[in-house]
Coordinates of C-alpha atoms in Angstrom, one line a residue:
X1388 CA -39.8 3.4 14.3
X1389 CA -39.6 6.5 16.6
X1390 CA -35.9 7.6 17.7
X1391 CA -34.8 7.5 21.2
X1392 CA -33.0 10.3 23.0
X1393 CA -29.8 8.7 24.8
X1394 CA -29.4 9.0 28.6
X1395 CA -26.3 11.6 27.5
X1396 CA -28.5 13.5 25.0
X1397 CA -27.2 12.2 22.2
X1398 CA -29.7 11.5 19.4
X1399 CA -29.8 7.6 18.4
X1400 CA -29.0 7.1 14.3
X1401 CA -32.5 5.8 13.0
X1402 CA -32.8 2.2 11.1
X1403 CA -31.3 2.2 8.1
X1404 CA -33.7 4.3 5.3
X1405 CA -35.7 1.8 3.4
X1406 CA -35.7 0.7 -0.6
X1407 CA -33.9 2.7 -3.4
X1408 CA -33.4 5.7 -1.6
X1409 CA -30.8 3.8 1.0
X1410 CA -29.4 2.2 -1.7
X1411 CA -28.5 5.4 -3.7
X1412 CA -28.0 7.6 -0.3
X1413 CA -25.2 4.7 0.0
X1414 CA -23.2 4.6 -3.5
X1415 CA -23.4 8.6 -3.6
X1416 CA -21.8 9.0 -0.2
X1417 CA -18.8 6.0 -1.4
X1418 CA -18.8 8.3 -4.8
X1419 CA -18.3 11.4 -2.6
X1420 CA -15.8 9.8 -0.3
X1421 CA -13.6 8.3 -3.1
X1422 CA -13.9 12.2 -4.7
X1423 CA -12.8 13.7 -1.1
X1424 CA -10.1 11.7 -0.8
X1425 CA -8.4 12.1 -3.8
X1426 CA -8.3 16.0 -3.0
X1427 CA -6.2 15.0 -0.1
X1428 CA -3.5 13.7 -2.3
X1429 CA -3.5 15.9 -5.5
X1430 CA -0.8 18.0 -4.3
X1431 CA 1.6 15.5 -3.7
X1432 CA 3.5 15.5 -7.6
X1433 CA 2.8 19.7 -7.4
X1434 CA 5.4 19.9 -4.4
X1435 CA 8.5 19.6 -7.2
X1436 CA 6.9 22.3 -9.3
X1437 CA 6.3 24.7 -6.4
X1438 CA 9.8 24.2 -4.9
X1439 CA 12.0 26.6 -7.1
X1440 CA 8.2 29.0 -7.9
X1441 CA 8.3 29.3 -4.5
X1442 CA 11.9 29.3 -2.9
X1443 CA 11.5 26.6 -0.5
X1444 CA 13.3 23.0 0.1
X1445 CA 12.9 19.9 1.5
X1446 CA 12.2 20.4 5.3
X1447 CA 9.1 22.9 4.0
X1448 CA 7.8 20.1 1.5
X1449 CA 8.1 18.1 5.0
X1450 CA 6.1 20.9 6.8
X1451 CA 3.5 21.0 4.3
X1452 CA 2.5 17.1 4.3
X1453 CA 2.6 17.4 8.1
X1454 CA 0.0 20.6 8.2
X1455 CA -2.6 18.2 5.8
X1456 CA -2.3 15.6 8.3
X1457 CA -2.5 18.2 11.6
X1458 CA -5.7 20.0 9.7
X1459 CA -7.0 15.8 10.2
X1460 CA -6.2 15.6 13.3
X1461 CA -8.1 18.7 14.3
X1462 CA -11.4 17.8 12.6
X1463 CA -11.4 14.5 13.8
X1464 CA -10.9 15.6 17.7
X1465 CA -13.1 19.0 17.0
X1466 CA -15.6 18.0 14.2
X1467 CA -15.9 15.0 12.9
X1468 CA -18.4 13.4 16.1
X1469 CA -20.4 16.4 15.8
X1470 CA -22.7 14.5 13.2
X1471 CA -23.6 12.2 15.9
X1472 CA -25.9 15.3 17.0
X1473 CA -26.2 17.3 14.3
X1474 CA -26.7 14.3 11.3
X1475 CA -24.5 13.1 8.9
X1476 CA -25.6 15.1 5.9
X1477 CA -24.9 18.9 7.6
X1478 CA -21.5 17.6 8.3
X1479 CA -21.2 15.8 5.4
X1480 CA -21.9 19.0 3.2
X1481 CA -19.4 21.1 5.3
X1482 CA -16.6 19.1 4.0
X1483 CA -17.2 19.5 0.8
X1484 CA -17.2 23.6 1.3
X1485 CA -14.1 23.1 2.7
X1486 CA -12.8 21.1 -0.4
X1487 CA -14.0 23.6 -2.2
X1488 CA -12.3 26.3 -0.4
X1489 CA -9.1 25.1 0.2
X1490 CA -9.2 24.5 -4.0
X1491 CA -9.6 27.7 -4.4
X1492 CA -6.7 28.7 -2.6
X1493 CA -4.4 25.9 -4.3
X1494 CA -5.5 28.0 -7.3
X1495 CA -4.1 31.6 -5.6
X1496 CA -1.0 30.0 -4.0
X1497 CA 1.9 31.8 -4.6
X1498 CA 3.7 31.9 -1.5
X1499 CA 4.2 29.3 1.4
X1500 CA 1.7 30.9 3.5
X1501 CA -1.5 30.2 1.0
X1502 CA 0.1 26.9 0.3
X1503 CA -0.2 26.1 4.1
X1504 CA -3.7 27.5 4.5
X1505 CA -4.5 25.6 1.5
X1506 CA -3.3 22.1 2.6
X1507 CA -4.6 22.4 6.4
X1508 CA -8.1 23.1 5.5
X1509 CA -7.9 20.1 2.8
X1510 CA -7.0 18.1 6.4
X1511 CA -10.0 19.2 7.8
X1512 CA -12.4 18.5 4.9
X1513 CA -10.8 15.1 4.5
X1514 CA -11.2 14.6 8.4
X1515 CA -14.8 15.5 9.0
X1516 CA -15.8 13.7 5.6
X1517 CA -13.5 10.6 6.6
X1518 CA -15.4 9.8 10.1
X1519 CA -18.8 11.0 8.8
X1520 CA -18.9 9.1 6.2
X1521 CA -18.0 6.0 7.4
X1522 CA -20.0 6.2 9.7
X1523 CA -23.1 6.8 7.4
X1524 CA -22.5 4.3 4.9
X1525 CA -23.0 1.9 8.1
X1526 CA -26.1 3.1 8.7
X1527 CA -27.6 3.1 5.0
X1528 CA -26.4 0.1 4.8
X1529 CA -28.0 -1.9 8.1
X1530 CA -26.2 -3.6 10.7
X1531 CA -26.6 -6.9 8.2
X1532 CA -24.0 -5.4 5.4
X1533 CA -21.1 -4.6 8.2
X1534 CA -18.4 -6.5 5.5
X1535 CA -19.7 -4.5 2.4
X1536 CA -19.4 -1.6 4.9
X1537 CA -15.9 -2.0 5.7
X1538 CA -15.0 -3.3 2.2
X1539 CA -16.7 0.1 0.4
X1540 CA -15.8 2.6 2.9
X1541 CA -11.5 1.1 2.6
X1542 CA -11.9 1.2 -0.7
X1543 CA -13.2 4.8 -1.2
X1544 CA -10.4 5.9 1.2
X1545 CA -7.7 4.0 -0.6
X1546 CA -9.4 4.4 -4.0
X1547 CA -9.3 8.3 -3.9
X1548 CA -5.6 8.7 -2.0
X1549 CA -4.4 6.8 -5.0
X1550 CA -6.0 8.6 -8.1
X1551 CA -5.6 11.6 -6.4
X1552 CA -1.7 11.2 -7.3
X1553 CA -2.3 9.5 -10.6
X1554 CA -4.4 12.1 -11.8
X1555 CA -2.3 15.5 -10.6
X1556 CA 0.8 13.1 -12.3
X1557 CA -0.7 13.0 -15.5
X1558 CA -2.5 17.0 -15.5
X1559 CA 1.0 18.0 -14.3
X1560 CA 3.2 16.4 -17.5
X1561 CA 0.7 16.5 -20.0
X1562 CA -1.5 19.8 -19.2
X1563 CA -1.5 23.0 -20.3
X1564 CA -0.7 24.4 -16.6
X1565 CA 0.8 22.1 -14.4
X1566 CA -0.3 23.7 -11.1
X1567 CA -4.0 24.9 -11.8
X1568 CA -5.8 22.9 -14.8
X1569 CA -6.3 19.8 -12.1
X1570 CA -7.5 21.7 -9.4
X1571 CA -9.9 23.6 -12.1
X1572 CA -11.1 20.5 -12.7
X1573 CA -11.5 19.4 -9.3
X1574 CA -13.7 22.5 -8.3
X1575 CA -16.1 21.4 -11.2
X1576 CA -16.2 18.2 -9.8
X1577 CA -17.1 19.2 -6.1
X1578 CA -20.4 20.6 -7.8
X1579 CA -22.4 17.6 -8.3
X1580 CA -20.6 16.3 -5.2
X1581 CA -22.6 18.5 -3.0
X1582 CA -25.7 18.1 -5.1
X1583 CA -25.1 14.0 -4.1
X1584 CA -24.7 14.6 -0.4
X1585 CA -27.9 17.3 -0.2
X1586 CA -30.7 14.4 -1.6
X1587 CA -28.6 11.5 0.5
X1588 CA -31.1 10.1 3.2
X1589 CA -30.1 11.4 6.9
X1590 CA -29.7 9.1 9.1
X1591 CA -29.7 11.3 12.4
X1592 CA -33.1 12.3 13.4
X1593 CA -34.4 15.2 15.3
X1594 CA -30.4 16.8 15.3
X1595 CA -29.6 19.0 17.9
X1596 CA -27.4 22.3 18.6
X1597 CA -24.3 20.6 19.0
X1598 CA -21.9 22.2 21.3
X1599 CA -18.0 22.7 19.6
X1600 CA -15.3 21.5 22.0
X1601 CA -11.9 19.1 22.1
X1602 CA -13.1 15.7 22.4
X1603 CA -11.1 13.1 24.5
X1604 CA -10.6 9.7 22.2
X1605 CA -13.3 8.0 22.7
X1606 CA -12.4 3.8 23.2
X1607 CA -15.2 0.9 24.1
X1608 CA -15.8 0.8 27.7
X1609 CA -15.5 -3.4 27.8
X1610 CA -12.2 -4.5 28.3
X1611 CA -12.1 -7.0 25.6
X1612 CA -13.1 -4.9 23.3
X1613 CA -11.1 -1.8 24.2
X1614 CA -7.7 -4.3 23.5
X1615 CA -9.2 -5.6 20.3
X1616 CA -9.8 -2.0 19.4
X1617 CA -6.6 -0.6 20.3
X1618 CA -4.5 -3.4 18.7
X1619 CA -6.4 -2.5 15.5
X1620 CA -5.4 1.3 15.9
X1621 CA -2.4 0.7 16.3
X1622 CA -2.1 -1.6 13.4
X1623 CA -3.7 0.9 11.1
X1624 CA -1.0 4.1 13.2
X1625 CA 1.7 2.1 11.8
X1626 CA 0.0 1.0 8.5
X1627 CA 0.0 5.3 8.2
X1628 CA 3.2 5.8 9.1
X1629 CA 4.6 3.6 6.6
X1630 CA 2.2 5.3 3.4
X1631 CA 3.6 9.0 5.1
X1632 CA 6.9 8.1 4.7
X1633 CA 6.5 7.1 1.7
X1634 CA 4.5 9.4 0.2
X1635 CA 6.6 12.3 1.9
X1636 CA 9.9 11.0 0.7
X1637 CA 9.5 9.2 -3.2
X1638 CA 9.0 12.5 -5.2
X1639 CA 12.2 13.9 -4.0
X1640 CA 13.6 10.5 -3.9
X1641 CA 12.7 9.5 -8.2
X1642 CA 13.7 12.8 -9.3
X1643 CA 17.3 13.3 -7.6
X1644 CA 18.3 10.3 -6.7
X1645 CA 17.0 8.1 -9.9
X1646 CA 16.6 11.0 -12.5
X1647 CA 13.0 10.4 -12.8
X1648 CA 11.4 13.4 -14.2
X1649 CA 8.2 12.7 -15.7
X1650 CA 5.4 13.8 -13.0
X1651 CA 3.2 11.6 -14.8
X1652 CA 5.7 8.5 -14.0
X1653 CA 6.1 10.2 -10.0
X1654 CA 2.5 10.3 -9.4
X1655 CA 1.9 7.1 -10.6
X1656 CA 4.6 5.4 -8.3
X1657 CA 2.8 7.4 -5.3
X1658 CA -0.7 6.1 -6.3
X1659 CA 0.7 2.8 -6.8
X1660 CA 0.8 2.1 -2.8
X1661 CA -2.3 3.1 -2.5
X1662 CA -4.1 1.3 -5.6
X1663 CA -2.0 -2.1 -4.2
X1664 CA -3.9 -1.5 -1.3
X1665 CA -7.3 -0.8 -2.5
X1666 CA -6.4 -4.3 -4.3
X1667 CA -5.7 -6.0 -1.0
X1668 CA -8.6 -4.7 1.0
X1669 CA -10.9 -6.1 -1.7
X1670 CA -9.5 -8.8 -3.3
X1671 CA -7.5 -10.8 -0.1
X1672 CA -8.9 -13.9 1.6
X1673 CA -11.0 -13.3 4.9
X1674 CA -8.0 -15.1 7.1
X1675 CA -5.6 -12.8 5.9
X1676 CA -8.1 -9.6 7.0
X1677 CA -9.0 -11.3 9.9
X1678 CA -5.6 -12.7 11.0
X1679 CA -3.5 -11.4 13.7
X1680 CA 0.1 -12.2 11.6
X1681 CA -0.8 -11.4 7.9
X1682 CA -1.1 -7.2 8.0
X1683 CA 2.2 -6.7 10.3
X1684 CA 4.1 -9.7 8.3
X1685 CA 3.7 -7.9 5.1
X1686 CA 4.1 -4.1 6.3
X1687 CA 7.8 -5.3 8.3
X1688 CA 8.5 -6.5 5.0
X1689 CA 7.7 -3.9 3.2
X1690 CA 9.6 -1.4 5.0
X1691 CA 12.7 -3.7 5.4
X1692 CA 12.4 -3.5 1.4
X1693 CA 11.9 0.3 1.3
X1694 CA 15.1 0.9 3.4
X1695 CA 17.1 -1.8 0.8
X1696 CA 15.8 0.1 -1.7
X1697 CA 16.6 3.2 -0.6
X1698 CA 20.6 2.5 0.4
X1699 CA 21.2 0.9 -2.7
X1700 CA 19.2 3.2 -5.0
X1701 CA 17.0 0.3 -6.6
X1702 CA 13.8 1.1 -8.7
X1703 CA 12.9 -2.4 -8.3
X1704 CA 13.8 -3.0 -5.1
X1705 CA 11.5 -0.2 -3.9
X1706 CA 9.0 -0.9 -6.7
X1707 CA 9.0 -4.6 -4.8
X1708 CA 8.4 -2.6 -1.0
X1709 CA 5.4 -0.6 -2.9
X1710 CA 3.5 -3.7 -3.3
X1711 CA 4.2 -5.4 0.0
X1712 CA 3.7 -2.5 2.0
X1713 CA 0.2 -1.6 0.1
X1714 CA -0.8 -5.5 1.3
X1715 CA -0.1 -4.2 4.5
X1716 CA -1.5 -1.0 4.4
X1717 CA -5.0 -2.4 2.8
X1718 CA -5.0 -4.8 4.9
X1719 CA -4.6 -3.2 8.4
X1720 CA -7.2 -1.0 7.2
X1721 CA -10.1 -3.1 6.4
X1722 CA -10.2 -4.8 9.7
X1723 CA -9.7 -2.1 11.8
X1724 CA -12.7 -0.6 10.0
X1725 CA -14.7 -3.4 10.6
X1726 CA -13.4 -3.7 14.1
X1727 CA -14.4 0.1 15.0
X1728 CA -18.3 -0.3 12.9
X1729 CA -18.8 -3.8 15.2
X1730 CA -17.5 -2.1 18.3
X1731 CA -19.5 1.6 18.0
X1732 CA -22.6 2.3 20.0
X1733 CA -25.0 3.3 17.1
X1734 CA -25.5 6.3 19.0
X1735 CA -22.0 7.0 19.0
X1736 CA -20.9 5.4 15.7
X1737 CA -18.7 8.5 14.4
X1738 CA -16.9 9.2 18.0
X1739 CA -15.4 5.8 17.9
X1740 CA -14.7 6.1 14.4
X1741 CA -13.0 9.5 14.6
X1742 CA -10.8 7.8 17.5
X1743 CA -10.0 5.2 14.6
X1744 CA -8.8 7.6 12.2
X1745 CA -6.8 9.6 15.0
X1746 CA -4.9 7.2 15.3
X1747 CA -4.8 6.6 11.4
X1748 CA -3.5 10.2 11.0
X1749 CA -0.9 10.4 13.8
X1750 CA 1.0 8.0 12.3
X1751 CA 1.1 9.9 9.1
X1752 CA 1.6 13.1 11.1
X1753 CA 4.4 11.5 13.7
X1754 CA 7.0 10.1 11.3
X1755 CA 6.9 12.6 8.7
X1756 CA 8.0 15.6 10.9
X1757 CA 10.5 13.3 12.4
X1758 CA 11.9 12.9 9.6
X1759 CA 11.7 16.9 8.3
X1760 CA 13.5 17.5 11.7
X1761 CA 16.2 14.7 11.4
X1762 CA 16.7 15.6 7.8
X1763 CA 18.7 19.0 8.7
X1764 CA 21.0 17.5 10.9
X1765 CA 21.8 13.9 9.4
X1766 CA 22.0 12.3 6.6
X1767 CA 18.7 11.5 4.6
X1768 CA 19.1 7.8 4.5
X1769 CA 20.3 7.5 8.5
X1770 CA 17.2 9.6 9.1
X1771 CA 14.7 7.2 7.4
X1772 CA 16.4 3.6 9.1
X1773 CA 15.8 5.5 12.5
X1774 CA 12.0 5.9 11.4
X1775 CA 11.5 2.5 10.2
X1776 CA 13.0 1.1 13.1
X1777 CA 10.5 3.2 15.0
X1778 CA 7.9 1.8 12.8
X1779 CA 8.8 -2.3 12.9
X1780 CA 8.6 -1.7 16.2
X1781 CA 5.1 -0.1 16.9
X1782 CA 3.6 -2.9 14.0
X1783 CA 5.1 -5.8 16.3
X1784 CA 4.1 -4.3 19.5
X1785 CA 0.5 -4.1 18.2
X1786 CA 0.8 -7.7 17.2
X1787 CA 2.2 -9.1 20.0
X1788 CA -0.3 -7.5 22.4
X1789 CA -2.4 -10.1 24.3
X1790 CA -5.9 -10.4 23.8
X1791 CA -8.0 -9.8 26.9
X1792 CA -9.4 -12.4 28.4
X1793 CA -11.9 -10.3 31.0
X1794 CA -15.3 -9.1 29.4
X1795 CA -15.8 -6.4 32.3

């Protein structure tokens, strides 16, 4: 079957590729993703360790998770929909570089400065590589498999935030150098990553010169869909701004507040709302992914819990939130995935998906440099029941928005 050119010039993604070579092209790319993501969160146990090497505090540690999430941003309103033109697998290859790169410079870090450079262009790998992919493993897949889609893709996003913390935990207590053997090993690893995206099938034919520029969101033209898109977004904004708070605050939070000091035992509590999550996403009924209640209902709770916990300076109590918010979190995610694949023009299928994980990364990006700017003025715990107030609020708007009832 012969591609079509689109009225806007926008070359149409081909059928998916037939037989084995799909197949493979599909599990590499997840493989890939799942290695991507857990570069994005590696860092995360490191912050303790760099604090006194480096001379800086809290609203800096703030700073630095808020540039990852900024360098996301960017990609996904710059980058990520240029794969629409120019195919999946240039972009897809790109990223990886990028990884690369910005692992290097974790390696040479030894002032703020690198550290920043480092951590915005790990946003930008893990924003090109987050809509392109997704939006490939659609295509390998066929519009037939859109639930294994959604199912794979969530879990390699999940999957790989969680290790990512896991693993740096356990190089950081148990390694010979706590802020260089991991990301050693992580460079290895991005080898035979790039080696999996070059033989992955492209599913963009005839690619042309695309043209760099700021992209406006792009939403579904159809007014039913645009509200079941947007009330998806903005399930998944808050679903992010829970998992930045929380990943932004429980280093600090275990090691001066509840003496915990093992890095291994830090990371793992990090990766532990993620893993939950991953859990959720695969593992929960259908009516609770497809529901309108069951995502919002469990991330309220879950930061309701996470404040308790934080007042009252409870391990269980926030070990308790960790596992209702990651419902949440998992859950949100999944169907707004599979909300954003049904909704996409196949011409178009990574615009609307970079819109998707806009939204995704402004609410990491929103809450956690709220809370790096409240933080010098008032008191920690003040600061964080402003933001989850903020937060309950933007899940139960989403929720209680109407559905549209015109199709025009």
């Amino acid at each position: 079957m012969i591609d079509n050119i689109a009225p806007d010039g926008r070359i149409q993604a081909v059928p998916p590729v037939d037989g084995r070579r799909a197949r493979a092209g599909f599990w590499l790319v997840a493989a890939v993703y799942t290695l991507v993501m857990l570069g994005g969160t590696l860092p995360l146990p490191l912050y303790a360790l760099w604090a006194p090497q480096m001379g800086f505090g809290p609203f800096t540690t703030t700073l630095i998770f808020a540039v990852y999430a900024l360098g996301t941003v960017l990609a996904l309103m710059v980058f990520a929909s240029l794969s629409d033109r120019a195919g999946r697998r240039p972009l897809l290859a790109a990223a990886v570089l990028a990884a690369a790169t910005s692992t290097v410079l974790f390696l040479l870090a030894d002032d703020v400065g690198t550290l920043l450079a480092a951590r915005f262009l790990c946003g930008l790998s893990t924003g090109v590589f987050t809509a392109t992919a997704t939006a490939a493993l659609g295509e390998l897949a066929g519009a037939k498999h859109t639930r294994r889609v959604s199912t794979v893709s969530t879990a390699a996003n999940m999957g790989g935030l969680g290790l990512g913390t896991v693993v740096a935990g356990l190089f950081a207590q148990y390694g010979a150098n706590p802020t260089h053997l991991v990301f050693w090993a992580y460079l290895v690893s991005l080898a035979p990553a790039l080696l999996a995206v070059i033989v992955t099938p492209e599913t963009v034919t005839a690619p042309q010169r695309p043209a760099v520029s700021v992209r406006r969101p792009t939403i579904p033209d159809r007014q039913a869909a645009r509200t079941e898109f947007l009330r998806a977004a903005t399930a998944v904004l808050a679903a992010f701004a829970v998992s930045g708070l929380f990943s932004s605050l429980v280093p600090s939070f275990l090691r001066e507040q509840l003496h915990v000091h093992n890095a291994a035992a830090v990371g793992s509590e990090v990766g532990l709302l993620f893993i939950v999550a991953l859990i959720a996403l695969v593992a929960a009924p259908e009516r609770w992914i497809s529901g309108r209640w069951p995502a919002p209902a469990f991330l309220v709770a879950g930061v309701a819990v996470f404040e308790t916990g934080l007042w009252t300076r409870s391990l269980p109590t926030f070990a308790t939130r960790t596992l209702l918010a990651g419902t949440g979190i998992g859950l949100a995610f999944r169907r707004g995935v599979g909300v954003a694949q049904r909704l996409a023009d196949t011409r178009r299928r990574a615009d609307l998906l970079s819109t998707y994980f806009l939204f995704a990364y402004t609410g990491t990006i929103v809450p956690t440099l709220a809370l790096g700017l409240l933080d010098q003025t008032i008191n920690q715990d003040v600061a964080t029941l402003i933001l989850a107030v903020g937060v309950i609020a933007t899940t139960l708007a989403g929720a209680l928005s109407r559905p549209a009832t015109a199709t025009t």
